[in-house]
Tab-separated table of C-alpha atoms in Angstrom:
chain	number	residue	atom	x	y	z
O	1306	MET	CA	9.963	26.934	14.528
O	1307	ALA	CA	10.731	30.655	14.629
O	1308	GLY	CA	14.355	29.911	13.821
O	1309	GLY	CA	13.338	27.738	10.873
O	1310	VAL	CA	11.071	30.441	9.496
O	1311	ALA	CA	13.821	33.026	9.862
O	1312	LEU	CA	16.315	30.805	8.051
O	1313	ALA	CA	13.803	30.394	5.217
O	1314	VAL	CA	12.602	33.992	4.915
O	1315	VAL	CA	15.581	36.172	5.815
O	1316	PRO	CA	17.840	34.959	2.956
O	1317	VAL	CA	15.084	35.675	0.414
O	1318	LEU	CA	14.488	39.183	1.736
O	1319	ALA	CA	18.214	39.904	1.882
O	1320	ALA	CA	18.699	38.652	-1.688
O	1321	LEU	CA	15.814	40.854	-2.864
O	1322	VAL	CA	17.389	43.876	-1.152
O	1323	LEU	CA	20.824	43.194	-2.660
O	1324	SER	CA	19.339	42.659	-6.114
O	1325	GLY	CA	17.248	45.788	-5.661
O	1326	ALA	CA	20.449	47.724	-5.059
O	1327	VAL	CA	21.800	46.386	-8.351
O	1328	LEU	CA	18.600	47.496	-10.104
O	1329	TRP	CA	18.889	50.939	-8.545
O	1330	LEU	CA	22.474	51.263	-9.790
O	1331	LEU	CA	21.214	50.310	-13.267
O	1332	GLY	CA	18.666	53.122	-13.129
O	1333	THR	CA	15.559	50.989	-12.518
O	1334	ASP	CA	13.154	51.424	-9.627
O	1335	PRO	CA	13.397	48.133	-7.649
O	1336	LEU	CA	9.855	48.398	-6.254
O	1337	GLU	CA	8.451	48.972	-9.738
O	1338	TYR	CA	10.404	45.997	-11.081
O	1339	TYR	CA	9.346	43.608	-8.324
O	1340	ALA	CA	5.725	44.740	-8.525
O	1341	TYR	CA	5.684	44.250	-12.293
O	1342	VAL	CA	7.294	40.806	-12.009
O	1343	ALA	CA	4.809	39.696	-9.343
O	1344	ARG	CA	1.887	40.990	-11.375
O	1345	ARG	CA	2.994	39.290	-14.590
O	1346	GLY	CA	4.067	36.048	-12.928
O	1347	LEU	CA	1.261	35.463	-10.436
O	1348	LEU	CA	-1.584	37.949	-10.707
O	1349	THR	CA	-2.684	37.551	-14.322
O	1350	PRO	CA	-4.350	34.379	-15.663
O	1351	SER	CA	-1.928	33.942	-18.545
O	1352	GLY	CA	1.092	34.671	-16.366
O	1353	LEU	CA	-0.009	32.288	-13.631
O	1354	GLN	CA	-0.555	29.479	-16.135
O	1355	ALA	CA	2.878	30.091	-17.645
O	1356	THR	CA	4.367	30.058	-14.148
O	1357	VAL	CA	2.756	26.738	-13.245
O	1358	THR	CA	3.905	25.232	-16.552
O	1359	ARG	CA	7.465	26.396	-15.857
O	1360	MET	CA	7.317	24.625	-12.505
O	1361	ALA	CA	7.109	21.140	-14.062
O	1362	PRO	CA	10.793	20.594	-14.965
O	1363	LEU	CA	12.010	22.564	-11.947
O	1364	LEU	CA	10.062	20.324	-9.559
O	1365	LEU	CA	11.564	17.195	-11.102
O	1366	VAL	CA	15.062	18.633	-10.916
O	1367	ALA	CA	14.394	19.584	-7.281
O	1368	ALA	CA	13.185	16.048	-6.529
O	1369	GLY	CA	16.363	14.546	-7.987
O	1370	LEU	CA	18.624	16.948	-6.110
O	1371	ILE	CA	16.828	16.460	-2.776
O	1372	LEU	CA	17.194	12.697	-3.118
O	1373	ALA	CA	20.943	12.988	-3.707
O	1374	PHE	CA	21.663	15.734	-1.190
O	1375	ARG	CA	19.761	14.044	1.652
O	1376	THR	CA	21.900	10.964	1.029
O	1377	GLY	CA	25.036	13.080	1.344
O	1378	LEU	CA	25.851	12.891	-2.377
O	1379	TRP	CA	26.591	16.015	-4.391
O	1380	ASN	CA	25.048	15.444	-7.776
O	1381	LEU	CA	26.116	18.647	-9.526
O	1382	GLY	CA	25.799	17.167	-13.003
O	1383	SER	CA	22.117	18.025	-13.312
O	1384	ASP	CA	22.414	20.260	-16.377
O	1385	GLY	CA	24.152	17.587	-18.435
O	1386	GLN	CA	21.699	14.928	-17.244
O	1387	PHE	CA	18.775	17.222	-18.075
O	1388	MET	CA	19.985	17.884	-21.604
O	1389	LEU	CA	20.725	14.240	-22.369
O	1390	GLY	CA	17.296	13.285	-21.053
O	1391	ALA	CA	15.654	15.983	-23.150
O	1392	THR	CA	17.558	14.858	-26.251
O	1393	ALA	CA	16.659	11.209	-25.704
O	1394	ALA	CA	12.969	12.085	-25.359
O	1395	ALA	CA	13.114	14.307	-28.441
O	1396	VAL	CA	14.649	11.471	-30.458
O	1397	VAL	CA	12.333	8.677	-29.289
O	1398	ALA	CA	8.895	10.291	-28.920
O	1399	PRO	CA	8.215	11.890	-32.375
O	1400	PRO	CA	8.698	8.776	-34.547
O	1401	LEU	CA	6.888	6.522	-32.064
O	1402	ALA	CA	3.935	8.940	-31.948
O	1403	GLU	CA	3.319	8.154	-35.609
O	1404	VAL	CA	2.861	4.423	-35.024
O	1405	LEU	CA	1.862	4.043	-31.365
O	1406	PRO	CA	-0.893	5.491	-29.184
O	1407	GLY	CA	0.018	8.855	-27.676
O	1408	TRP	CA	0.434	7.559	-24.121
O	1409	ALA	CA	2.802	4.816	-25.304
O	1410	ALA	CA	4.977	7.246	-27.256
O	1411	LEU	CA	5.145	9.651	-24.309
O	1412	GLY	CA	5.917	6.808	-21.917
O	1413	ALA	CA	8.704	5.556	-24.157
O	1414	GLY	CA	10.148	9.061	-24.400
O	1415	ALA	CA	10.064	9.488	-20.637
O	1416	LEU	CA	11.708	6.102	-20.101
O	1417	ALA	CA	14.420	6.845	-22.661
O	1418	ALA	CA	15.157	10.148	-20.935
O	1419	MET	CA	15.450	8.544	-17.506
O	1420	VAL	CA	17.677	5.743	-18.766
O	1421	ALA	CA	19.971	8.114	-20.680
O	1422	ALA	CA	20.446	10.388	-17.671
O	1423	ALA	CA	20.905	7.471	-15.267
O	1424	LEU	CA	23.565	5.896	-17.486
O	1425	TRP	CA	25.378	9.223	-17.694
O	1426	SER	CA	25.577	9.291	-13.887
O	1427	LEU	CA	27.013	5.784	-13.713
O	1428	LEU	CA	30.696	6.769	-14.001
O	1429	PRO	CA	30.684	9.313	-11.137
O	1430	ALA	CA	28.616	6.870	-9.082
O	1431	LEU	CA	31.077	4.006	-9.550
O	1432	LEU	CA	34.089	6.234	-8.909
O	1433	LYS	CA	32.483	7.396	-5.668
O	1434	ALA	CA	31.282	3.960	-4.587
O	1435	ARG	CA	34.427	1.942	-5.418
O	1436	HIS	CA	37.258	4.448	-5.055
O	1437	GLY	CA	35.841	7.273	-2.920
O	1438	ILE	CA	36.566	9.896	-5.585
O	1439	ASN	CA	34.887	13.224	-4.865
O	1440	GLU	CA	31.639	13.355	-6.819
O	1441	ILE	CA	31.600	17.157	-6.968
O	1442	VAL	CA	34.459	17.128	-9.455
O	1443	THR	CA	33.298	14.136	-11.485
O	1444	THR	CA	29.654	15.194	-11.787
O	1445	LEU	CA	30.647	18.717	-12.852
O	1446	MET	CA	32.987	17.310	-15.487
O	1447	MET	CA	30.331	14.898	-16.718
O	1448	SER	CA	27.849	17.767	-16.889
O	1449	PHE	CA	30.051	19.733	-19.286
O	1450	LEU	CA	30.616	16.609	-21.366
O	1451	GLY	CA	26.892	15.835	-21.346
O	1452	LEU	CA	26.008	19.311	-22.610
O	1453	SER	CA	28.561	19.015	-25.407
O	1454	LEU	CA	27.417	15.506	-26.317
O	1455	ALA	CA	23.758	16.526	-26.441
O	1456	ASN	CA	24.640	19.476	-28.659
O	1457	ALA	CA	26.691	17.287	-30.984
O	1458	LEU	CA	23.916	14.688	-31.227
O	1459	VAL	CA	21.386	17.368	-32.185
O	1460	LYS	CA	23.653	18.886	-34.830
O	1461	LEU	CA	25.167	15.753	-36.340
O	1462	VAL	CA	23.156	12.601	-35.636
O	1463	PHE	CA	19.535	13.495	-34.952
O	1464	LEU	CA	19.276	16.677	-37.023
O	1465	ASP	CA	15.889	17.220	-38.632
O	1466	PRO	CA	16.710	17.681	-42.339
O	1467	GLY	CA	13.397	19.422	-42.937
O	1468	THR	CA	14.353	22.571	-40.984
O	1469	THR	CA	16.903	25.309	-41.461
O	1470	VAL	CA	17.528	25.579	-37.695
O	1471	PRO	CA	19.649	22.800	-36.140
O	1472	GLN	CA	17.125	20.836	-34.090
O	1473	THR	CA	15.581	17.404	-33.633
O	1474	ARG	CA	12.258	16.344	-35.151
O	1475	THR	CA	9.298	18.160	-33.631
O	1476	LEU	CA	6.653	16.327	-31.649
O	1477	ALA	CA	3.242	17.430	-32.902
O	1478	VAL	CA	1.213	19.540	-30.492
O	1479	ALA	CA	-1.580	16.961	-30.503
O	1480	ASP	CA	0.857	14.260	-29.366
O	1481	ARG	CA	2.330	16.192	-26.424
O	1482	LEU	CA	1.411	15.915	-22.773
O	1483	PRO	CA	-2.208	17.042	-22.389
O	1484	ALA	CA	-2.969	20.352	-20.711
O	1485	LEU	CA	-4.913	20.555	-17.487
O	1486	PRO	CA	-8.650	20.926	-18.212
O	1487	GLY	CA	-9.667	24.468	-19.061
O	1488	THR	CA	-6.088	25.779	-19.055
O	1489	ILE	CA	-2.925	25.858	-21.120
O	1490	VAL	CA	-0.915	24.434	-18.215
O	1491	SER	CA	1.130	21.398	-19.241
O	1492	GLY	CA	0.159	18.180	-17.511
O	1493	GLY	CA	3.832	17.751	-16.716
O	1494	VAL	CA	3.304	19.800	-13.568
O	1495	LEU	CA	1.342	16.894	-12.095
O	1496	ILE	CA	4.295	14.606	-12.788
O	1497	GLY	CA	6.608	17.072	-11.072
O	1498	LEU	CA	4.369	17.413	-8.021
O	1499	ALA	CA	3.954	13.645	-7.740
O	1500	ALA	CA	7.722	13.119	-7.986
O	1501	ILE	CA	8.736	15.638	-5.335
O	1502	VAL	CA	6.027	14.483	-2.911
O	1503	ALA	CA	7.029	10.852	-3.487
O	1504	VAL	CA	10.698	11.648	-2.817
O	1505	HIS	CA	9.834	13.567	0.343
O	1506	LEU	CA	7.642	10.765	1.689
O	1507	ALA	CA	10.146	8.086	0.711
O	1508	MET	CA	12.964	9.899	2.527
O	1509	THR	CA	10.920	10.590	5.670
O	1510	ARG	CA	8.464	7.688	5.937
O	1511	THR	CA	10.149	4.555	4.573
O	1512	SER	CA	12.938	2.229	5.680
O	1513	PHE	CA	14.705	2.813	2.373
O	1514	GLY	CA	14.739	6.549	3.071
O	1515	LEU	CA	16.052	5.906	6.576
O	1516	LYS	CA	18.914	3.875	5.150
O	1517	LEU	CA	19.759	6.681	2.742
O	1518	ARG	CA	19.688	9.276	5.524
O	1519	VAL	CA	22.021	7.112	7.597
O	1520	VAL	CA	24.415	6.917	4.656
O	1521	GLY	CA	24.236	10.708	4.291
O	1522	ALA	CA	24.756	11.340	8.004
O	1523	SER	CA	27.684	8.968	8.470
O	1524	PRO	CA	28.932	6.531	5.821
O	1525	ARG	CA	31.149	4.835	8.425
O	1526	ALA	CA	28.178	4.242	10.706
O	1527	ALA	CA	26.197	2.924	7.723
O	1528	ILE	CA	28.969	0.432	6.903
O	1529	HIS	CA	29.180	-0.592	10.563
O	1530	ALA	CA	25.407	-1.161	10.531
O	1531	GLY	CA	25.794	-3.521	7.595
O	1532	LEU	CA	24.252	-1.288	4.923
O	1533	PRO	CA	25.461	-1.836	1.326
O	1534	VAL	CA	26.824	1.694	0.951
O	1535	PRO	CA	28.381	1.231	-2.535
O	1536	LEU	CA	25.164	-0.244	-3.921
O	1537	LEU	CA	23.043	2.480	-2.314
O	1538	THR	CA	25.385	5.118	-3.707
O	1539	VAL	CA	24.977	3.864	-7.271
O	1540	ALA	CA	21.213	3.478	-6.824
O	1541	VAL	CA	20.791	7.021	-5.519
O	1542	PHE	CA	22.847	8.486	-8.353
O	1543	ALA	CA	20.756	6.572	-10.888
O	1544	LEU	CA	17.437	7.609	-9.316
O	1545	SER	CA	18.522	11.236	-8.916
O	1546	ALA	CA	19.754	11.487	-12.493
O	1547	GLY	CA	16.673	9.632	-13.758
O	1548	LEU	CA	14.364	12.225	-12.199
O	1549	ILE	CA	16.427	15.043	-13.689
O	1550	GLY	CA	16.373	13.339	-17.097
O	1551	LEU	CA	12.597	13.041	-16.749
O	1552	ALA	CA	12.531	16.814	-16.236
O	1553	GLY	CA	14.097	17.206	-19.673
O	1554	ALA	CA	11.515	14.857	-21.171
O	1555	VAL	CA	8.638	16.795	-19.574
O	1556	GLU	CA	9.971	20.060	-20.966
O	1557	VAL	CA	10.281	18.615	-24.477
O	1558	MET	CA	7.123	16.498	-24.583
O	1559	GLY	CA	4.985	19.029	-22.749
O	1560	VAL	CA	6.106	22.438	-24.012
O	1561	LEU	CA	8.848	22.677	-26.633
O	1562	GLY	CA	8.331	19.628	-28.828
O	1563	ASN	CA	11.997	19.436	-29.838
O	1564	VAL	CA	15.559	20.220	-28.771
O	1565	ARG	CA	17.458	22.941	-30.553
O	1566	ALA	CA	21.230	23.093	-30.805
O	1567	ASP	CA	22.983	25.126	-28.102
O	1568	TRP	CA	19.861	25.132	-25.898
O	1569	ASN	CA	20.571	24.884	-22.178
O	1570	PRO	CA	18.131	26.403	-19.657
O	1571	ALA	CA	20.538	25.622	-16.780
O	1572	TYR	CA	17.689	24.639	-14.493
O	1573	GLY	CA	19.989	22.637	-12.238
O	1574	LEU	CA	22.155	25.572	-11.182
O	1575	SER	CA	19.027	27.620	-10.493
O	1576	VAL	CA	17.303	24.942	-8.408
O	1577	ILE	CA	20.252	24.118	-6.141
O	1578	PRO	CA	19.847	27.222	-3.930
O	1579	LEU	CA	16.095	26.673	-3.825
O	1580	VAL	CA	16.360	23.170	-2.359
O	1581	PHE	CA	18.870	24.334	0.230
O	1582	LEU	CA	16.641	27.272	1.075
O	1583	ALA	CA	13.887	24.702	1.625
O	1584	ARG	CA	16.235	22.746	3.897
O	1585	LEU	CA	15.809	19.747	1.565
O	1586	ASN	CA	12.106	19.594	2.430
O	1587	GLY	CA	9.993	18.609	-0.573
O	1588	PHE	CA	6.889	20.553	0.402
O	1589	ALA	CA	8.856	23.722	1.114
O	1590	ALA	CA	10.694	23.270	-2.190
O	1591	ILE	CA	7.334	23.407	-4.030
O	1592	VAL	CA	6.731	26.899	-2.628
O	1593	TYR	CA	10.176	28.172	-3.585
O	1594	VAL	CA	9.912	26.656	-7.063
O	1595	LEU	CA	6.578	28.453	-7.509
O	1596	LEU	CA	8.114	31.781	-6.501
O	1597	PHE	CA	11.166	31.252	-8.699
O	1598	SER	CA	9.022	30.256	-11.680
O	1599	ALA	CA	6.948	33.407	-11.227
O	1600	LEU	CA	10.154	35.416	-11.076
O	1601	GLN	CA	11.396	33.877	-14.308
O	1602	ILE	CA	8.120	34.437	-16.176
O	1603	GLY	CA	7.807	37.982	-14.861
O	1604	ALA	CA	11.439	38.751	-15.661
O	1605	GLU	CA	10.977	37.670	-19.275
O	1606	SER	CA	8.137	40.172	-19.594
O	1607	ALA	CA	10.052	42.854	-17.687
O	1608	ALA	CA	12.955	42.475	-20.106
O	1609	ARG	CA	10.664	43.724	-22.873
O	1610	ARG	CA	8.743	46.297	-20.848
O	1611	LEU	CA	11.287	47.770	-18.430
O	1612	GLY	CA	14.516	47.070	-20.272
O	1613	VAL	CA	15.980	44.877	-17.503
O	1614	PRO	CA	17.771	41.834	-18.992
O	1615	ALA	CA	15.933	38.545	-18.511
O	1616	TYR	CA	19.079	36.986	-17.058
O	1617	PHE	CA	18.760	39.328	-14.078
O	1618	THR	CA	17.154	36.352	-12.328
O	1619	LEU	CA	20.637	34.800	-12.275
O	1620	VAL	CA	21.841	37.851	-10.347
O	1621	LEU	CA	19.097	37.212	-7.802
O	1622	VAL	CA	20.080	33.528	-7.579
O	1623	ALA	CA	23.745	34.510	-7.095
O	1624	ASN	CA	22.822	36.910	-4.309
O	1625	LEU	CA	20.681	34.210	-2.736
O	1626	LEU	CA	23.631	31.804	-2.745
O	1627	ILE	CA	25.853	34.424	-1.114
O	1628	VAL	CA	23.289	35.169	1.577
O	1629	LEU	CA	22.689	31.461	2.208
O	1630	ALA	CA	26.414	30.936	2.705
O	1631	VAL	CA	26.628	33.840	5.151
O	1632	VAL	CA	23.551	32.693	7.089
O	1633	GLU	CA	24.858	29.146	7.316
O	1634	TYR	CA	28.251	30.408	8.495
O	1635	VAL	CA	26.663	32.547	11.210
O	1636	ALA	CA	24.400	29.683	12.278
O	1637	GLN	CA	27.387	27.343	12.576
O	1638	ARG	CA	29.359	29.883	14.615
O	1639	ARG	CA	26.450	30.447	17.022
O	1640	ARG	CA	25.789	26.741	17.479
O	1641	PRO	CA	27.207	25.354	20.758
O	1642	ALA	CA	30.326	23.249	20.324
O	1643	TRP	CA	28.747	20.234	22.041
O	1644	THR	CA	25.804	19.954	19.584
């Protein structure tokens, strides 16, 4: 247990120290910056509500990544899947909200997002399942193509002619996901929490999850045991991408209301180190997503108040990835050869 805690806490502290050194070189007091970020992201009512709202898409992305990674599949196409899901929801939900009840329009938008993202993952899934082609390369390539396709669809096909900014039609505020009672927190956070808990329980408490873990641990052993590895591979890709596409729908139908051209929050690249820091544990991932969301919200405020660029959070994520790699390397070297 002590080792697990150390592996979870030490990388975060080391990344904070490294990032603090970067802040110091830029002429900013690291302690002042971190204190301000924590205060704005967690210790004020408005900041805390913004932080919890930001968690909604991140939790869904984390759920999709945990599902794939625990099965031994590297779905690195999350950003493209997210954007295509967001675009599909932005195209479907606004016109349906004018003729259908709100819940039906939102449900249709969510379903469209999941289907669009799942279909986009089909090619890498089939190449992996039928020909054994490395999914790292194919999912990354499909991610770039997905981002470009979503941008082209917004600018050329689904452009709202009533605006001067290239964007899709806007979903009215009254038709969006309802806020939690007494707050401005998007109800999408409940969807995110339900998804990541469901994935965690499915992977640890069900026979289906056991089959997926066997596939992830040893595909040869899974084939020898009679498991349909190609079918499971395609199913996991579709489910993983569907959850990530749902994250895009939650962001559009809960917060933004539309998709603008050239918009890409790159949530996937930010969440990857968080799920590995959580050791692919869904409950631990919730904690890290909360901290990262607070960091993002606080950093946006710090960019205006302290002059530190908002994208400094990417520096922290990069340092976290470096530290995680070093820690994992040291842990592997110290592990006995017979284990």
